[in-house]
């Protein structure tokens, strides 16, 4: 077989197939490989007119079809299946060739694979891809890690197939070394969890307290999508809420079981935040809310617990309440992104990645699930001040939260009084209040730790580390 393909894709399920088509549509000759050759043939038969495809049936044939440096995109399940594909193809590659993992791999696995392959002269590029199957086909947000040398070869191709922001910039950048791309994609997904939870809480409050129907709430979300909450998730929320189930004539949202699934990236975000010592309480509440939704037996056993029954407001009060919910949603959303970018900054420091937070915000402006208008402002905030410690330290965002906080608090009072759970809103506000507090109860916590475990403490009035001898006259000694 002649060497004709500029890039290859192995693993032709929906995401891999659409990514291969995206490359072909953009003028690249694409080698195709799948464990089941029938799937390769189906792709060529159905979409062969979209560009140049080079179907292959064996690993050797696939590698032989690729021009050098070979660029091989792996689109299989994370974990052992990815390792199996690497083990199959790596012996067939040469110095300077590139393996691109486009799955949702754990970044620690990516770091391991990158090091192992680097020692063999092969570049390994862990690449976060966001946008689902439509994004893969029409232009996703792409977060590649790996070496600078690999990006020099691969980057121009990714820039051509990526989504474009409103200013025409491609939604892709070289994120950083080894596992940085998959790390950033992981946190992206964590923010996505929080964003979806906050939107869900806004819906529930508008319905149970505001008294609005799903279709009316769809109209409210459409109105919000013309302003500062303009985003993909708000847009599709309106579509879901306005949809009517054909079989029953009921609102679609009322016939869907209220048990939300998760694939793991949200959990990883929270687990790593714990290791890094970064508070991502909003993301954690979103993960826990999905987990709680699936504990059907527990929920059934608790259904008769005492509590208020929500009473819908009148039309005038409901309209005012809806405006307050918009404020609470926007403020909580800022906090979620604040926590996510804090985790990215902490990971950057921990793994010496030197990540550009402004560039990351920039590539999330199009293609990805959390794409939103206000990411332009997040990018601008970090571009103007790369050492910004928190989005809440940005003057514009701080001013907006100051304006929103009374309504934010009022919404949570209503939620509490009416018995409507709003853990995401509450976690966001608690985080905000903890940051601005002059003193935290951590002083008492550290005193308790010193009492039962001699863990020592620091003082506010002089330097040093101290321990109190609690059993006798409570003498303080310097540790």
PDB file of N, CA and C in Angstrom, residues 281-335:
ATOM      1  N   UNK A 281     -16.286  22.973  46.097  1.00  0.00           N
ATOM      2  CA  UNK A 281     -17.522  22.532  46.737  1.00  0.00           C
ATOM      3  C   UNK A 281     -18.695  22.496  45.772  1.00  0.00           C
ATOM      4  N   UNK A 282     -18.753  23.430  44.814  1.00  0.00           N
ATOM      5  CA  UNK A 282     -19.855  23.428  43.863  1.00  0.00           C
ATOM      6  C   UNK A 282     -19.822  22.210  42.954  1.00  0.00           C
ATOM      7  N   UNK A 283     -18.630  21.856  42.482  1.00  0.00           N
ATOM      8  CA  UNK A 283     -18.485  20.671  41.642  1.00  0.00           C
ATOM      9  C   UNK A 283     -18.799  19.419  42.458  1.00  0.00           C
ATOM     10  N   UNK A 284     -18.328  19.393  43.703  1.00  0.00           N
ATOM     11  CA  UNK A 284     -18.593  18.238  44.564  1.00  0.00           C
ATOM     12  C   UNK A 284     -20.086  18.055  44.800  1.00  0.00           C
ATOM     13  N   UNK A 285     -20.799  19.141  45.059  1.00  0.00           N
ATOM     14  CA  UNK A 285     -22.240  19.032  45.274  1.00  0.00           C
ATOM     15  C   UNK A 285     -22.951  18.518  44.034  1.00  0.00           C
ATOM     16  N   UNK A 286     -22.471  18.904  42.870  1.00  0.00           N
ATOM     17  CA  UNK A 286     -23.070  18.416  41.622  1.00  0.00           C
ATOM     18  C   UNK A 286     -22.860  16.912  41.478  1.00  0.00           C
ATOM     19  N   UNK A 287     -21.650  16.437  41.809  1.00  0.00           N
ATOM     20  CA  UNK A 287     -21.373  15.005  41.753  1.00  0.00           C
ATOM     21  C   UNK A 287     -22.239  14.259  42.758  1.00  0.00           C
ATOM     22  N   UNK A 288     -22.317  14.789  43.992  1.00  0.00           N
ATOM     23  CA  UNK A 288     -23.119  14.132  45.020  1.00  0.00           C
ATOM     24  C   UNK A 288     -24.605  14.152  44.680  1.00  0.00           C
ATOM     25  N   UNK A 289     -25.076  15.216  44.042  1.00  0.00           N
ATOM     26  CA  UNK A 289     -26.489  15.288  43.657  1.00  0.00           C
ATOM     27  C   UNK A 289     -26.831  14.188  42.662  1.00  0.00           C
ATOM     28  N   UNK A 290     -25.937  13.934  41.707  1.00  0.00           N
ATOM     29  CA  UNK A 290     -26.176  12.832  40.779  1.00  0.00           C
ATOM     30  C   UNK A 290     -26.170  11.496  41.520  1.00  0.00           C
ATOM     31  N   UNK A 291     -25.233  11.347  42.440  1.00  0.00           N
ATOM     32  CA  UNK A 291     -25.165  10.101  43.200  1.00  0.00           C
ATOM     33  C   UNK A 291     -26.438   9.893  44.009  1.00  0.00           C
ATOM     34  N   UNK A 292     -26.894  10.930  44.701  1.00  0.00           N
ATOM     35  CA  UNK A 292     -28.100  10.815  45.510  1.00  0.00           C
ATOM     36  C   UNK A 292     -29.303  10.468  44.644  1.00  0.00           C
ATOM     37  N   UNK A 293     -29.373  11.033  43.449  1.00  0.00           N
ATOM     38  CA  UNK A 293     -30.531  10.783  42.589  1.00  0.00           C
ATOM     39  C   UNK A 293     -30.681   9.305  42.257  1.00  0.00           C
ATOM     40  N   UNK A 294     -29.559   8.591  42.243  1.00  0.00           N
ATOM     41  CA  UNK A 294     -29.596   7.180  41.889  1.00  0.00           C
ATOM     42  C   UNK A 294     -29.880   6.241  43.042  1.00  0.00           C
ATOM     43  N   UNK A 295     -29.900   6.747  44.280  1.00  0.00           N
ATOM     44  CA  UNK A 295     -30.184   5.899  45.446  1.00  0.00           C
ATOM     45  C   UNK A 295     -31.693   5.818  45.641  1.00  0.00           C
ATOM     46  N   UNK A 296     -32.343   5.069  44.785  1.00  0.00           N
ATOM     47  CA  UNK A 296     -33.799   5.020  44.753  1.00  0.00           C
ATOM     48  C   UNK A 296     -34.390   4.512  46.063  1.00  0.00           C
ATOM     49  N   UNK A 297     -33.839   3.443  46.593  1.00  0.00           N
ATOM     50  CA  UNK A 297     -34.377   2.877  47.834  1.00  0.00           C
ATOM     51  C   UNK A 297     -34.266   3.865  48.986  1.00  0.00           C
ATOM     52  N   UNK A 298     -33.145   4.544  49.078  1.00  0.00           N
ATOM     53  CA  UNK A 298     -32.952   5.533  50.133  1.00  0.00           C
ATOM     54  C   UNK A 298     -33.963   6.669  50.007  1.00  0.00           C
ATOM     55  N   UNK A 299     -34.183   7.115  48.776  1.00  0.00           N
ATOM     56  CA  UNK A 299     -35.130   8.208  48.552  1.00  0.00           C
ATOM     57  C   UNK A 299     -36.552   7.760  48.882  1.00  0.00           C
ATOM     58  N   UNK A 300     -36.908   6.538  48.511  1.00  0.00           N
ATOM     59  CA  UNK A 300     -38.249   6.034  48.816  1.00  0.00           C
ATOM     60  C   UNK A 300     -38.457   5.909  50.324  1.00  0.00           C
ATOM     61  N   UNK A 301     -37.414   5.458  51.031  1.00  0.00           N
ATOM     62  CA  UNK A 301     -37.528   5.305  52.485  1.00  0.00           C
ATOM     63  C   UNK A 301     -37.630   6.649  53.192  1.00  0.00           C
ATOM     64  N   UNK A 302     -37.180   7.715  52.521  1.00  0.00           N
ATOM     65  CA  UNK A 302     -37.153   9.039  53.150  1.00  0.00           C
ATOM     66  C   UNK A 302     -38.269   9.950  52.663  1.00  0.00           C
ATOM     67  N   UNK A 303     -39.117   9.443  51.790  1.00  0.00           N
ATOM     68  CA  UNK A 303     -40.111  10.295  51.134  1.00  0.00           C
ATOM     69  C   UNK A 303     -41.111  10.906  52.104  1.00  0.00           C
ATOM     70  N   UNK A 304     -41.347  10.281  53.242  1.00  0.00           N
ATOM     71  CA  UNK A 304     -42.348  10.791  54.184  1.00  0.00           C
ATOM     72  C   UNK A 304     -41.733  11.618  55.307  1.00  0.00           C
ATOM     73  N   UNK A 305     -40.470  11.954  55.195  1.00  0.00           N
ATOM     74  CA  UNK A 305     -39.849  12.795  56.215  1.00  0.00           C
ATOM     75  C   UNK A 305     -40.539  14.153  56.262  1.00  0.00           C
ATOM     76  N   UNK A 306     -40.579  14.732  57.458  1.00  0.00           N
ATOM     77  CA  UNK A 306     -41.272  16.010  57.653  1.00  0.00           C
ATOM     78  C   UNK A 306     -40.579  17.139  56.900  1.00  0.00           C
ATOM     79  N   UNK A 307     -41.363  18.073  56.446  1.00  0.00           N
ATOM     80  CA  UNK A 307     -40.819  19.237  55.758  1.00  0.00           C
ATOM     81  C   UNK A 307     -41.923  20.003  55.073  1.00  0.00           C
ATOM     82  N   UNK A 308     -41.649  21.234  54.670  1.00  0.00           N
ATOM     83  CA  UNK A 308     -42.683  22.054  54.020  1.00  0.00           C
ATOM     84  C   UNK A 308     -42.982  21.566  52.607  1.00  0.00           C
ATOM     85  N   UNK A 309     -44.210  21.825  52.167  1.00  0.00           N
ATOM     86  CA  UNK A 309     -44.604  21.573  50.788  1.00  0.00           C
ATOM     87  C   UNK A 309     -44.554  22.898  50.040  1.00  0.00           C
ATOM     88  N   UNK A 310     -43.826  22.966  48.940  1.00  0.00           N
ATOM     89  CA  UNK A 310     -43.706  24.242  48.219  1.00  0.00           C
ATOM     90  C   UNK A 310     -45.074  24.808  47.831  1.00  0.00           C
ATOM     91  N   UNK A 311     -45.222  26.110  48.034  1.00  0.00           N
ATOM     92  CA  UNK A 311     -46.435  26.832  47.663  1.00  0.00           C
ATOM     93  C   UNK A 311     -46.080  27.835  46.575  1.00  0.00           C
ATOM     94  N   UNK A 312     -46.705  27.689  45.421  1.00  0.00           N
ATOM     95  CA  UNK A 312     -46.378  28.546  44.283  1.00  0.00           C
ATOM     96  C   UNK A 312     -46.779  29.992  44.539  1.00  0.00           C
ATOM     97  N   UNK A 313     -45.950  30.902  44.067  1.00  0.00           N
ATOM     98  CA  UNK A 313     -46.208  32.331  44.201  1.00  0.00           C
ATOM     99  C   UNK A 313     -47.248  32.788  43.183  1.00  0.00           C
ATOM    100  N   UNK A 314     -47.808  33.976  43.416  1.00  0.00           N
ATOM    101  CA  UNK A 314     -48.684  34.578  42.436  1.00  0.00           C
ATOM    102  C   UNK A 314     -47.887  35.107  41.261  1.00  0.00           C
ATOM    103  N   UNK A 315     -48.555  35.473  40.167  1.00  0.00           N
ATOM    104  CA  UNK A 315     -47.861  35.875  38.937  1.00  0.00           C
ATOM    105  C   UNK A 315     -46.859  37.014  39.124  1.00  0.00           C
ATOM    106  N   UNK A 316     -47.254  38.066  39.853  1.00  0.00           N
ATOM    107  CA  UNK A 316     -46.350  39.206  40.029  1.00  0.00           C
ATOM    108  C   UNK A 316     -45.137  38.817  40.849  1.00  0.00           C
ATOM    109  N   UNK A 317     -45.372  38.114  41.952  1.00  0.00           N
ATOM    110  CA  UNK A 317     -44.269  37.670  42.803  1.00  0.00           C
ATOM    111  C   UNK A 317     -43.383  36.670  42.066  1.00  0.00           C
ATOM    112  N   UNK A 318     -44.008  35.836  41.245  1.00  0.00           N
ATOM    113  CA  UNK A 318     -43.237  34.834  40.502  1.00  0.00           C
ATOM    114  C   UNK A 318     -42.273  35.494  39.530  1.00  0.00           C
ATOM    115  N   UNK A 319     -42.702  36.556  38.863  1.00  0.00           N
ATOM    116  CA  UNK A 319     -41.823  37.257  37.925  1.00  0.00           C
ATOM    117  C   UNK A 319     -40.627  37.858  38.641  1.00  0.00           C
ATOM    118  N   UNK A 320     -40.877  38.435  39.812  1.00  0.00           N
ATOM    119  CA  UNK A 320     -39.771  38.984  40.612  1.00  0.00           C
ATOM    120  C   UNK A 320     -38.829  37.864  41.051  1.00  0.00           C
ATOM    121  N   UNK A 321     -39.410  36.748  41.457  1.00  0.00           N
ATOM    122  CA  UNK A 321     -38.606  35.611  41.898  1.00  0.00           C
ATOM    123  C   UNK A 321     -37.749  35.080  40.750  1.00  0.00           C
ATOM    124  N   UNK A 322     -38.300  35.030  39.546  1.00  0.00           N
ATOM    125  CA  UNK A 322     -37.526  34.555  38.392  1.00  0.00           C
ATOM    126  C   UNK A 322     -36.313  35.437  38.160  1.00  0.00           C
ATOM    127  N   UNK A 323     -36.470  36.741  38.307  1.00  0.00           N
ATOM    128  CA  UNK A 323     -35.322  37.642  38.157  1.00  0.00           C
ATOM    129  C   UNK A 323     -34.267  37.354  39.216  1.00  0.00           C
ATOM    130  N   UNK A 324     -34.723  37.041  40.425  1.00  0.00           N
ATOM    131  CA  UNK A 324     -33.775  36.722  41.505  1.00  0.00           C
ATOM    132  C   UNK A 324     -33.043  35.408  41.221  1.00  0.00           C
ATOM    133  N   UNK A 325     -33.756  34.444  40.663  1.00  0.00           N
ATOM    134  CA  UNK A 325     -33.118  33.169  40.326  1.00  0.00           C
ATOM    135  C   UNK A 325     -32.040  33.385  39.264  1.00  0.00           C
ATOM    136  N   UNK A 326     -32.310  34.259  38.309  1.00  0.00           N
ATOM    137  CA  UNK A 326     -31.294  34.571  37.297  1.00  0.00           C
ATOM    138  C   UNK A 326     -30.035  35.122  37.949  1.00  0.00           C
ATOM    139  N   UNK A 327     -30.192  36.000  38.906  1.00  0.00           N
ATOM    140  CA  UNK A 327     -29.040  36.553  39.621  1.00  0.00           C
ATOM    141  C   UNK A 327     -28.289  35.455  40.365  1.00  0.00           C
ATOM    142  N   UNK A 328     -29.046  34.593  41.052  1.00  0.00           N
ATOM    143  CA  UNK A 328     -28.419  33.519  41.820  1.00  0.00           C
ATOM    144  C   UNK A 328     -27.687  32.544  40.905  1.00  0.00           C
ATOM    145  N   UNK A 329     -28.290  32.236  39.758  1.00  0.00           N
ATOM    146  CA  UNK A 329     -27.662  31.325  38.812  1.00  0.00           C
ATOM    147  C   UNK A 329     -26.371  31.918  38.270  1.00  0.00           C
ATOM    148  N   UNK A 330     -26.403  33.173  37.899  1.00  0.00           N
ATOM    149  CA  UNK A 330     -25.209  33.802  37.340  1.00  0.00           C
ATOM    150  C   UNK A 330     -24.088  33.878  38.376  1.00  0.00           C
ATOM    151  N   UNK A 331     -24.421  34.298  39.594  1.00  0.00           N
ATOM    152  CA  UNK A 331     -23.399  34.408  40.644  1.00  0.00           C
ATOM    153  C   UNK A 331     -22.803  33.042  40.969  1.00  0.00           C
ATOM    154  N   UNK A 332     -23.653  32.024  41.060  1.00  0.00           N
ATOM    155  CA  UNK A 332     -23.174  30.675  41.367  1.00  0.00           C
ATOM    156  C   UNK A 332     -22.315  30.131  40.239  1.00  0.00           C
ATOM    157  N   UNK A 333     -22.672  30.483  39.016  1.00  0.00           N
ATOM    158  CA  UNK A 333     -21.887  30.052  37.862  1.00  0.00           C
ATOM    159  C   UNK A 333     -20.485  30.651  37.920  1.00  0.00           C
ATOM    160  N   UNK A 334     -20.365  31.918  38.268  1.00  0.00           N
ATOM    161  CA  UNK A 334     -19.050  32.545  38.405  1.00  0.00           C
ATOM    162  C   UNK A 334     -18.218  31.793  39.442  1.00  0.00           C
ATOM    163  N   UNK A 335     -18.850  31.422  40.557  1.00  0.00           N
ATOM    164  CA  UNK A 335     -18.128  30.696  41.606  1.00  0.00           C
ATOM    165  C   UNK A 335     -17.658  29.341  41.083  1.00  0.00           C
TER     166      UNK A 335
END
